[in-house]
PDB file of C-alpha atoms in Angstrom:
ATOM      1  CA  MET A   1     -60.942  52.878  19.484  1.00  0.00           C
ATOM      2  CA  GLU A   2     -59.064  55.965  20.579  1.00  0.00           C
ATOM      3  CA  VAL A   3     -55.696  55.993  22.332  1.00  0.00           C
ATOM      4  CA  ARG A   4     -57.305  57.907  25.204  1.00  0.00           C
ATOM      5  CA  GLU A   5     -59.825  55.094  25.731  1.00  0.00           C
ATOM      6  CA  LEU A   6     -57.036  52.523  25.812  1.00  0.00           C
ATOM      7  CA  ARG A   7     -55.162  54.553  28.430  1.00  0.00           C
ATOM      8  CA  TYR A   8     -58.320  54.704  30.551  1.00  0.00           C
ATOM      9  CA  PHE A   9     -58.855  50.962  30.211  1.00  0.00           C
ATOM     10  CA  LEU A  10     -55.241  50.185  31.163  1.00  0.00           C
ATOM     11  CA  ALA A  11     -55.484  52.396  34.241  1.00  0.00           C
ATOM     12  CA  VAL A  12     -58.523  50.448  35.461  1.00  0.00           C
ATOM     13  CA  ALA A  13     -56.850  47.113  34.650  1.00  0.00           C
ATOM     14  CA  ARG A  14     -53.796  48.220  36.635  1.00  0.00           C
ATOM     15  CA  GLU A  15     -55.631  49.653  39.658  1.00  0.00           C
ATOM     16  CA  GLU A  16     -58.446  47.052  39.655  1.00  0.00           C
ATOM     17  CA  ASN A  17     -60.638  49.868  40.931  1.00  0.00           C
ATOM     18  CA  ILE A  18     -62.434  52.657  39.056  1.00  0.00           C
ATOM     19  CA  THR A  19     -62.082  55.214  41.844  1.00  0.00           C
ATOM     20  CA  ARG A  20     -58.315  54.757  42.120  1.00  0.00           C
ATOM     21  CA  ALA A  21     -57.983  54.690  38.335  1.00  0.00           C
ATOM     22  CA  ALA A  22     -59.946  57.944  38.021  1.00  0.00           C
ATOM     23  CA  GLU A  23     -57.692  59.560  40.623  1.00  0.00           C
ATOM     24  CA  SER A  24     -54.546  58.447  38.785  1.00  0.00           C
ATOM     25  CA  LEU A  25     -55.957  59.830  35.530  1.00  0.00           C
ATOM     26  CA  HIS A  26     -57.172  63.050  37.194  1.00  0.00           C
ATOM     27  CA  ILE A  27     -60.704  62.684  35.861  1.00  0.00           C
ATOM     28  CA  ALA A  28     -64.089  62.235  37.531  1.00  0.00           C
ATOM     29  CA  GLN A  29     -65.174  58.694  38.339  1.00  0.00           C
ATOM     30  CA  PRO A  30     -68.575  58.958  36.529  1.00  0.00           C
ATOM     31  CA  SER A  31     -66.769  60.162  33.388  1.00  0.00           C
ATOM     32  CA  LEU A  32     -64.364  57.217  33.505  1.00  0.00           C
ATOM     33  CA  SER A  33     -67.211  54.724  34.027  1.00  0.00           C
ATOM     34  CA  LYS A  34     -69.020  56.181  31.041  1.00  0.00           C
ATOM     35  CA  GLN A  35     -65.910  55.936  28.854  1.00  0.00           C
ATOM     36  CA  LEU A  36     -65.430  52.283  29.791  1.00  0.00           C
ATOM     37  CA  MET A  37     -69.031  51.384  29.026  1.00  0.00           C
ATOM     38  CA  GLU A  38     -68.707  53.166  25.685  1.00  0.00           C
ATOM     39  CA  LEU A  39     -65.587  51.129  24.900  1.00  0.00           C
ATOM     40  CA  GLU A  40     -67.419  47.897  25.696  1.00  0.00           C
ATOM     41  CA  ARG A  41     -70.317  49.036  23.507  1.00  0.00           C
ATOM     42  CA  LYS A  42     -67.972  49.756  20.580  1.00  0.00           C
ATOM     43  CA  LEU A  43     -66.336  46.353  20.833  1.00  0.00           C
ATOM     44  CA  GLY A  44     -69.560  44.500  21.557  1.00  0.00           C
ATOM     45  CA  LYS A  45     -67.844  42.621  24.400  1.00  0.00           C
ATOM     46  CA  GLN A  46     -67.768  42.802  28.177  1.00  0.00           C
ATOM     47  CA  LEU A  47     -64.238  43.696  29.209  1.00  0.00           C
ATOM     48  CA  LEU A  48     -64.596  44.170  32.978  1.00  0.00           C
ATOM     49  CA  ILE A  49     -66.218  42.162  35.740  1.00  0.00           C
ATOM     50  CA  ARG A  50     -67.282  44.766  38.289  1.00  0.00           C
ATOM     51  CA  GLY A  51     -67.058  43.084  41.685  1.00  0.00           C
ATOM     52  CA  LYS A  52     -67.772  44.556  45.114  1.00  0.00           C
ATOM     53  CA  ARG A  53     -64.120  44.723  46.103  1.00  0.00           C
ATOM     54  CA  LYS A  54     -62.250  44.911  42.842  1.00  0.00           C
ATOM     55  CA  ILE A  55     -62.553  44.858  39.079  1.00  0.00           C
ATOM     56  CA  THR A  56     -61.216  41.886  37.127  1.00  0.00           C
ATOM     57  CA  LEU A  57     -60.832  41.362  33.396  1.00  0.00           C
ATOM     58  CA  THR A  58     -62.839  39.034  31.224  1.00  0.00           C
ATOM     59  CA  GLU A  59     -61.014  36.851  28.690  1.00  0.00           C
ATOM     60  CA  GLU A  60     -61.605  39.565  26.089  1.00  0.00           C
ATOM     61  CA  GLY A  61     -60.356  42.152  28.590  1.00  0.00           C
ATOM     62  CA  VAL A  62     -57.092  40.264  29.091  1.00  0.00           C
ATOM     63  CA  LEU A  63     -56.549  40.222  25.332  1.00  0.00           C
ATOM     64  CA  LEU A  64     -57.318  43.930  25.039  1.00  0.00           C
ATOM     65  CA  ARG A  65     -54.908  44.751  27.878  1.00  0.00           C
ATOM     66  CA  LYS A  66     -52.079  42.985  26.037  1.00  0.00           C
ATOM     67  CA  ARG A  67     -52.846  44.717  22.743  1.00  0.00           C
ATOM     68  CA  ALA A  68     -53.468  48.080  24.404  1.00  0.00           C
ATOM     69  CA  GLU A  69     -50.082  47.946  26.123  1.00  0.00           C
ATOM     70  CA  GLU A  70     -48.445  47.225  22.776  1.00  0.00           C
ATOM     71  CA  ILE A  71     -50.359  50.036  21.028  1.00  0.00           C
ATOM     72  CA  ILE A  72     -49.578  52.629  23.717  1.00  0.00           C
ATOM     73  CA  GLU A  73     -45.931  51.588  23.725  1.00  0.00           C
ATOM     74  CA  LEU A  74     -45.758  52.019  19.946  1.00  0.00           C
ATOM     75  CA  VAL A  75     -47.535  55.395  20.073  1.00  0.00           C
ATOM     76  CA  GLU A  76     -45.126  56.708  22.715  1.00  0.00           C
ATOM     77  CA  LYS A  77     -42.134  55.354  20.800  1.00  0.00           C
ATOM     78  CA  THR A  78     -43.326  57.073  17.607  1.00  0.00           C
ATOM     79  CA  GLU A  79     -43.974  60.364  19.402  1.00  0.00           C
ATOM     80  CA  GLN A  80     -40.450  60.300  20.837  1.00  0.00           C
ATOM     81  CA  GLU A  81     -38.812  59.552  17.499  1.00  0.00           C
ATOM     82  CA  ILE A  82     -40.715  62.325  15.699  1.00  0.00           C
ATOM     83  CA  SER A  83     -39.796  64.864  18.370  1.00  0.00           C
ATOM     84  CA  TYR A  84     -36.038  64.323  18.031  1.00  0.00           C
ATOM     85  CA  ASP A  85     -33.807  66.670  16.053  1.00  0.00           C
ATOM     86  CA  LEU A  86     -33.112  64.919  12.758  1.00  0.00           C
ATOM     87  CA  GLU A  87     -29.471  66.021  12.857  1.00  0.00           C
ATOM     88  CA  GLU A  88     -28.833  64.481  16.270  1.00  0.00           C
ATOM     89  CA  VAL A  89     -28.291  60.796  16.938  1.00  0.00           C
ATOM     90  CA  VAL A  90     -30.507  60.467  19.992  1.00  0.00           C
ATOM     91  CA  GLY A  91     -33.448  58.405  21.171  1.00  0.00           C
ATOM     92  CA  GLU A  92     -34.260  54.909  22.360  1.00  0.00           C
ATOM     93  CA  ILE A  93     -33.341  51.633  20.711  1.00  0.00           C
ATOM     94  CA  HIS A  94     -35.623  48.732  21.662  1.00  0.00           C
ATOM     95  CA  ILE A  95     -34.051  45.262  21.569  1.00  0.00           C
ATOM     96  CA  GLY A  96     -35.796  42.008  22.445  1.00  0.00           C
ATOM     97  CA  GLY A  97     -34.557  38.497  23.127  1.00  0.00           C
ATOM     98  CA  SER A  98     -31.067  37.536  24.300  1.00  0.00           C
ATOM     99  CA  THR A  99     -28.489  40.134  25.268  1.00  0.00           C
ATOM    100  CA  SER A 100     -25.354  38.672  23.707  1.00  0.00           C
ATOM    101  CA  LYS A 101     -21.839  39.978  24.246  1.00  0.00           C
ATOM    102  CA  SER A 102     -21.605  41.479  20.761  1.00  0.00           C
ATOM    103  CA  ILE A 103     -24.912  43.324  21.190  1.00  0.00           C
ATOM    104  CA  LEU A 104     -23.925  44.744  24.566  1.00  0.00           C
ATOM    105  CA  SER A 105     -20.469  45.675  23.299  1.00  0.00           C
ATOM    106  CA  THR A 106     -21.949  47.523  20.314  1.00  0.00           C
ATOM    107  CA  ALA A 107     -24.522  49.218  22.543  1.00  0.00           C
ATOM    108  CA  ALA A 108     -21.813  50.472  24.893  1.00  0.00           C
ATOM    109  CA  GLN A 109     -19.566  51.659  22.067  1.00  0.00           C
ATOM    110  CA  LEU A 110     -22.389  53.505  20.289  1.00  0.00           C
ATOM    111  CA  ARG A 111     -23.492  55.237  23.484  1.00  0.00           C
ATOM    112  CA  LYS A 112     -19.965  56.479  24.130  1.00  0.00           C
ATOM    113  CA  GLU A 113     -20.085  58.169  20.738  1.00  0.00           C
ATOM    114  CA  HIS A 114     -23.681  59.357  21.125  1.00  0.00           C
ATOM    115  CA  PRO A 115     -24.645  59.784  24.818  1.00  0.00           C
ATOM    116  CA  GLY A 116     -28.182  60.770  23.811  1.00  0.00           C
ATOM    117  CA  ILE A 117     -28.958  57.157  22.891  1.00  0.00           C
ATOM    118  CA  ARG A 118     -30.738  54.977  25.438  1.00  0.00           C
ATOM    119  CA  TYR A 119     -31.573  51.270  25.257  1.00  0.00           C
ATOM    120  CA  GLN A 120     -34.620  49.310  26.292  1.00  0.00           C
ATOM    121  CA  PHE A 121     -34.027  45.580  26.516  1.00  0.00           C
ATOM    122  CA  TYR A 122     -37.081  43.347  26.511  1.00  0.00           C
ATOM    123  CA  SER A 123     -37.078  39.748  27.702  1.00  0.00           C
ATOM    124  CA  GLY A 124     -39.775  37.341  26.577  1.00  0.00           C
ATOM    125  CA  ASP A 125     -40.319  34.075  24.778  1.00  0.00           C
ATOM    126  CA  ALA A 126     -39.778  33.785  21.012  1.00  0.00           C
ATOM    127  CA  THR A 127     -43.472  34.236  20.195  1.00  0.00           C
ATOM    128  CA  ASP A 128     -43.843  37.375  22.303  1.00  0.00           C
ATOM    129  CA  VAL A 129     -40.623  38.905  20.967  1.00  0.00           C
ATOM    130  CA  SER A 130     -41.618  38.138  17.363  1.00  0.00           C
ATOM    131  CA  GLU A 131     -45.027  39.760  17.849  1.00  0.00           C
ATOM    132  CA  ARG A 132     -43.451  42.909  19.258  1.00  0.00           C
ATOM    133  CA  LEU A 133     -40.945  42.993  16.421  1.00  0.00           C
ATOM    134  CA  ASP A 134     -43.751  42.615  13.880  1.00  0.00           C
ATOM    135  CA  HIS A 135     -45.893  45.459  15.209  1.00  0.00           C
ATOM    136  CA  GLY A 136     -42.948  47.798  15.739  1.00  0.00           C
ATOM    137  CA  SER A 137     -42.567  48.221  19.494  1.00  0.00           C
ATOM    138  CA  LEU A 138     -39.183  46.496  19.132  1.00  0.00           C
ATOM    139  CA  ASP A 139     -36.569  47.719  16.662  1.00  0.00           C
ATOM    140  CA  PHE A 140     -34.519  44.536  16.811  1.00  0.00           C
ATOM    141  CA  ALA A 141     -34.553  41.055  18.267  1.00  0.00           C
ATOM    142  CA  VAL A 142     -31.710  38.673  18.987  1.00  0.00           C
ATOM    143  CA  MET A 143     -32.768  35.178  17.962  1.00  0.00           C
ATOM    144  CA  LEU A 144     -31.303  31.762  17.394  1.00  0.00           C
ATOM    145  CA  GLN A 145     -30.788  30.869  13.754  1.00  0.00           C
ATOM    146  CA  PRO A 146     -32.313  29.741  11.421  1.00  0.00           C
ATOM    147  CA  ILE A 147     -34.314  32.935  10.768  1.00  0.00           C
ATOM    148  CA  ASP A 148     -37.369  33.282   8.540  1.00  0.00           C
ATOM    149  CA  SER A 149     -35.704  35.190   5.670  1.00  0.00           C
ATOM    150  CA  ILE A 150     -39.022  35.808   3.923  1.00  0.00           C
ATOM    151  CA  LYS A 151     -40.332  37.771   6.891  1.00  0.00           C
ATOM    152  CA  TYR A 152     -37.164  39.280   8.374  1.00  0.00           C
ATOM    153  CA  GLU A 153     -33.802  40.813   7.587  1.00  0.00           C
ATOM    154  CA  PHE A 154     -30.946  39.678   9.815  1.00  0.00           C
ATOM    155  CA  LEU A 155     -27.237  39.794  10.469  1.00  0.00           C
ATOM    156  CA  SER A 156     -25.385  36.802  11.878  1.00  0.00           C
ATOM    157  CA  LEU A 157     -23.632  37.629  15.140  1.00  0.00           C
ATOM    158  CA  PRO A 158     -20.238  36.293  16.206  1.00  0.00           C
ATOM    159  CA  ASP A 159     -21.779  34.934  19.409  1.00  0.00           C
ATOM    160  CA  GLY A 160     -22.014  31.167  19.248  1.00  0.00           C
ATOM    161  CA  SER A 161     -22.523  28.316  21.635  1.00  0.00           C
ATOM    162  CA  GLU A 162     -23.421  24.629  21.652  1.00  0.00           C
ATOM    163  CA  TRP A 163     -26.305  22.527  22.850  1.00  0.00           C
ATOM    164  CA  GLY A 164     -25.921  20.223  25.790  1.00  0.00           C
ATOM    165  CA  ILE A 165     -27.549  18.738  28.860  1.00  0.00           C
ATOM    166  CA  LEU A 166     -27.554  20.058  32.422  1.00  0.00           C
ATOM    167  CA  MET A 167     -27.731  17.281  35.019  1.00  0.00           C
ATOM    168  CA  THR A 168     -26.704  16.489  38.585  1.00  0.00           C
ATOM    169  CA  LYS A 169     -23.223  15.132  39.189  1.00  0.00           C
ATOM    170  CA  LYS A 170     -24.811  12.081  40.842  1.00  0.00           C
ATOM    171  CA  ASP A 171     -26.428  11.075  37.549  1.00  0.00           C
ATOM    172  CA  PRO A 172     -24.939   8.005  35.801  1.00  0.00           C
ATOM    173  CA  LEU A 173     -24.379  10.047  32.641  1.00  0.00           C
ATOM    174  CA  ALA A 174     -22.301  12.630  34.525  1.00  0.00           C
ATOM    175  CA  SER A 175     -19.186  10.447  34.253  1.00  0.00           C
ATOM    176  CA  LYS A 176     -19.245  10.788  30.465  1.00  0.00           C
ATOM    177  CA  LYS A 177     -17.749  13.610  28.385  1.00  0.00           C
ATOM    178  CA  SER A 178     -20.788  14.094  26.145  1.00  0.00           C
ATOM    179  CA  VAL A 179     -24.330  12.903  25.414  1.00  0.00           C
ATOM    180  CA  THR A 180     -24.964  10.900  22.251  1.00  0.00           C
ATOM    181  CA  LYS A 181     -27.995  10.870  19.970  1.00  0.00           C
ATOM    182  CA  ASP A 182     -29.144   7.489  21.270  1.00  0.00           C
ATOM    183  CA  GLU A 183     -28.875   8.630  24.885  1.00  0.00           C
ATOM    184  CA  LEU A 184     -30.805  11.815  24.180  1.00  0.00           C
ATOM    185  CA  LYS A 185     -33.683   9.795  22.700  1.00  0.00           C
ATOM    186  CA  THR A 186     -34.254   7.899  25.935  1.00  0.00           C
ATOM    187  CA  ILE A 187     -33.773  10.403  28.766  1.00  0.00           C
ATOM    188  CA  PRO A 188     -36.581  12.707  30.036  1.00  0.00           C
ATOM    189  CA  LEU A 189     -35.948  16.196  28.643  1.00  0.00           C
ATOM    190  CA  ILE A 190     -36.808  19.680  29.875  1.00  0.00           C
ATOM    191  CA  MET A 191     -36.671  21.917  26.812  1.00  0.00           C
ATOM    192  CA  HIS A 192     -37.896  25.165  25.320  1.00  0.00           C
ATOM    193  CA  GLN A 193     -41.484  25.105  24.090  1.00  0.00           C
ATOM    194  CA  ARG A 194     -40.566  26.625  20.706  1.00  0.00           C
ATOM    195  CA  ILE A 195     -41.549  23.977  18.174  1.00  0.00           C
ATOM    196  CA  GLY A 196     -38.840  24.998  15.726  1.00  0.00           C
ATOM    197  CA  LEU A 197     -36.118  24.287  18.294  1.00  0.00           C
ATOM    198  CA  GLN A 198     -37.729  21.032  19.367  1.00  0.00           C
ATOM    199  CA  SER A 199     -37.892  19.912  15.736  1.00  0.00           C
ATOM    200  CA  GLU A 200     -34.231  20.818  15.233  1.00  0.00           C
ATOM    201  CA  ILE A 201     -33.243  18.644  18.184  1.00  0.00           C
ATOM    202  CA  ALA A 202     -35.418  15.780  16.918  1.00  0.00           C
ATOM    203  CA  HIS A 203     -33.858  16.087  13.452  1.00  0.00           C
ATOM    204  CA  TRP A 204     -30.391  15.982  15.021  1.00  0.00           C
ATOM    205  CA  THR A 205     -31.231  12.726  16.801  1.00  0.00           C
ATOM    206  CA  GLY A 206     -32.650  11.255  13.586  1.00  0.00           C
ATOM    207  CA  THR A 207     -36.125  10.693  14.987  1.00  0.00           C
ATOM    208  CA  ASP A 208     -39.553  12.326  15.028  1.00  0.00           C
ATOM    209  CA  LEU A 209     -40.448  14.899  17.645  1.00  0.00           C
ATOM    210  CA  GLU A 210     -43.140  12.594  19.046  1.00  0.00           C
ATOM    211  CA  ASN A 211     -40.459  10.042  19.891  1.00  0.00           C
ATOM    212  CA  LEU A 212     -38.542  12.348  22.209  1.00  0.00           C
ATOM    213  CA  ASN A 213     -39.174  11.890  25.937  1.00  0.00           C
ATOM    214  CA  ILE A 214     -40.198  15.471  26.795  1.00  0.00           C
ATOM    215  CA  ALA A 215     -40.950  15.706  30.515  1.00  0.00           C
ATOM    216  CA  ALA A 216     -41.545  19.465  30.600  1.00  0.00           C
ATOM    217  CA  THR A 217     -41.301  22.608  28.480  1.00  0.00           C
ATOM    218  CA  TYR A 218     -40.790  26.280  29.337  1.00  0.00           C
ATOM    219  CA  ASN A 219     -40.913  29.643  27.583  1.00  0.00           C
ATOM    220  CA  VAL A 220     -38.660  31.721  29.851  1.00  0.00           C
ATOM    221  CA  VAL A 221     -36.730  30.541  32.903  1.00  0.00           C
ATOM    222  CA  HIS A 222     -36.349  33.229  35.554  1.00  0.00           C
ATOM    223  CA  GLY A 223     -33.222  32.513  37.500  1.00  0.00           C
ATOM    224  CA  SER A 224     -31.173  29.358  37.319  1.00  0.00           C
ATOM    225  CA  PRO A 225     -32.421  26.105  35.725  1.00  0.00           C
ATOM    226  CA  VAL A 226     -30.460  24.109  38.318  1.00  0.00           C
ATOM    227  CA  PRO A 227     -33.535  23.392  40.545  1.00  0.00           C
ATOM    228  CA  PHE A 228     -35.210  21.606  37.630  1.00  0.00           C
ATOM    229  CA  VAL A 229     -32.530  18.927  37.580  1.00  0.00           C
ATOM    230  CA  GLN A 230     -31.902  18.878  41.322  1.00  0.00           C
ATOM    231  CA  GLN A 231     -35.510  17.842  41.926  1.00  0.00           C
ATOM    232  CA  GLY A 232     -35.279  15.038  39.376  1.00  0.00           C
ATOM    233  CA  LEU A 233     -37.781  16.377  36.846  1.00  0.00           C
ATOM    234  CA  GLY A 234     -35.487  15.621  33.936  1.00  0.00           C
ATOM    235  CA  TYR A 235     -32.401  16.671  32.000  1.00  0.00           C
ATOM    236  CA  PHE A 236     -32.337  20.350  31.098  1.00  0.00           C
ATOM    237  CA  LEU A 237     -31.535  20.821  27.411  1.00  0.00           C
ATOM    238  CA  THR A 238     -29.930  24.216  26.854  1.00  0.00           C
ATOM    239  CA  THR A 239     -26.980  26.035  25.324  1.00  0.00           C
ATOM    240  CA  ARG A 240     -23.870  26.646  27.392  1.00  0.00           C
ATOM    241  CA  ASP A 241     -24.011  30.438  27.034  1.00  0.00           C
ATOM    242  CA  LEU A 242     -27.348  30.576  28.860  1.00  0.00           C
ATOM    243  CA  LEU A 243     -25.811  29.070  31.995  1.00  0.00           C
ATOM    244  CA  ALA A 244     -23.616  30.785  34.582  1.00  0.00           C
ATOM    245  CA  PRO A 245     -19.877  30.784  33.749  1.00  0.00           C
ATOM    246  CA  VAL A 246     -19.269  28.816  36.946  1.00  0.00           C
ATOM    247  CA  LEU A 247     -21.883  26.127  37.541  1.00  0.00           C
ATOM    248  CA  ASP A 248     -23.389  25.057  40.842  1.00  0.00           C
ATOM    249  CA  PRO A 249     -21.072  22.354  42.329  1.00  0.00           C
ATOM    250  CA  GLU A 250     -23.944  19.840  42.358  1.00  0.00           C
ATOM    251  CA  VAL A 251     -24.501  19.940  38.578  1.00  0.00           C
ATOM    252  CA  CYS A 252     -22.577  19.561  35.334  1.00  0.00           C
ATOM    253  CA  PHE A 253     -23.086  20.374  31.661  1.00  0.00           C
ATOM    254  CA  LEU A 254     -22.341  17.812  28.962  1.00  0.00           C
ATOM    255  CA  PRO A 255     -22.282  18.851  25.287  1.00  0.00           C
ATOM    256  CA  LEU A 256     -24.075  16.832  22.645  1.00  0.00           C
ATOM    257  CA  GLU A 257     -22.010  14.500  20.459  1.00  0.00           C
ATOM    258  CA  PRO A 258     -21.723  15.054  17.549  1.00  0.00           C
ATOM    259  CA  LYS A 259     -21.710  18.751  18.392  1.00  0.00           C
ATOM    260  CA  LEU A 260     -24.807  20.833  17.688  1.00  0.00           C
ATOM    261  CA  PRO A 261     -23.620  24.460  17.497  1.00  0.00           C
ATOM    262  CA  THR A 262     -25.872  27.497  17.719  1.00  0.00           C
ATOM    263  CA  GLN A 263     -25.606  30.892  16.045  1.00  0.00           C
ATOM    264  CA  LEU A 264     -27.374  34.090  17.059  1.00  0.00           C
ATOM    265  CA  ALA A 265     -28.624  36.772  14.682  1.00  0.00           C
ATOM    266  CA  LEU A 266     -29.755  40.375  14.990  1.00  0.00           C
ATOM    267  CA  VAL A 267     -33.206  40.410  13.388  1.00  0.00           C
ATOM    268  CA  TRP A 268     -35.517  43.171  12.187  1.00  0.00           C
ATOM    269  CA  LYS A 269     -38.708  43.403  10.190  1.00  0.00           C
ATOM    270  CA  LYS A 270     -38.405  43.712   6.429  1.00  0.00           C
ATOM    271  CA  HIS A 271     -38.964  47.250   5.126  1.00  0.00           C
ATOM    272  CA  ALA A 272     -38.758  48.597   8.698  1.00  0.00           C
ATOM    273  CA  VAL A 273     -38.538  52.375   9.080  1.00  0.00           C
ATOM    274  CA  PHE A 274     -35.722  53.072  11.533  1.00  0.00           C
ATOM    275  CA  SER A 275     -34.826  56.057  13.655  1.00  0.00           C
ATOM    276  CA  LYS A 276     -31.370  57.558  13.140  1.00  0.00           C
ATOM    277  CA  ALA A 277     -30.183  55.826  16.313  1.00  0.00           C
ATOM    278  CA  ALA A 278     -31.390  52.404  15.122  1.00  0.00           C
ATOM    279  CA  GLU A 279     -29.748  52.912  11.722  1.00  0.00           C
ATOM    280  CA  MET A 280     -26.502  53.764  13.476  1.00  0.00           C
ATOM    281  CA  PHE A 281     -26.778  50.629  15.590  1.00  0.00           C
ATOM    282  CA  ILE A 282     -26.953  48.406  12.485  1.00  0.00           C
ATOM    283  CA  LYS A 283     -23.919  50.178  10.987  1.00  0.00           C
ATOM    284  CA  HIS A 284     -21.923  49.541  14.156  1.00  0.00           C
ATOM    285  CA  ILE A 285     -22.911  45.866  14.207  1.00  0.00           C
ATOM    286  CA  ILE A 286     -21.744  45.481  10.598  1.00  0.00           C
ATOM    287  CA  LYS A 287     -18.493  47.343  11.314  1.00  0.00           C
ATOM    288  CA  ASN A 288     -17.720  45.206  14.339  1.00  0.00           C
TER     289      ASN A 288
END
């Protein structure tokens, strides 16, 4: 596959129409149709379902769109880095995952010293962020420890928090100061779908993961998790730093007892080749 073919395919996937895609690419429609058929022939798979009103993607097409976006992003990132003056500290630093205080503070400080640096922050679930870190479209990721030290290098960050439960103030447990292991085993939980985190919680309670009462899981919550508990779906298991400093008056957050602290880390791929800006970012994190 050629990068040009992937750009053509992404244009059609975006526009859902070959005519509009051809116009956006400034090429003739017959030429674009031919390129797409050639791409399908190369891969031996149908990528597009050509309907009367719009074009949709097959299952294989959806997969290719995801990978094509990643490939194009990496190509553009590489082209930018190569074009920069090696003596200047300029360029983009791509960071995925949480945006902790220490990361934002370092980012601001570094940009004051080197205004030519720009940041791209990417939000996604742990699997998505890890994939992007692995194939190079992200320079760094901010993740909860423990970190796979065989696969990644990392620096522990000073940002810490603790696990607890978000619930309504009308709940019987709301009168307590904390939630115990035995209580956590019995209540319906809403928790992150990451198996590693689920296993850590199960280990903390002293039981198997299968014995936890998991009512729902999520990968990323857009907005506040308060509606989850207001509607009675369950108790939202989270860390305090992921909630607003001032909570909705109808809910409360109770820490786990004994405490289960969390620690964030700045993570990057082993043997990664960094731009000058990314190298400078690591130095500033270490210094701070």
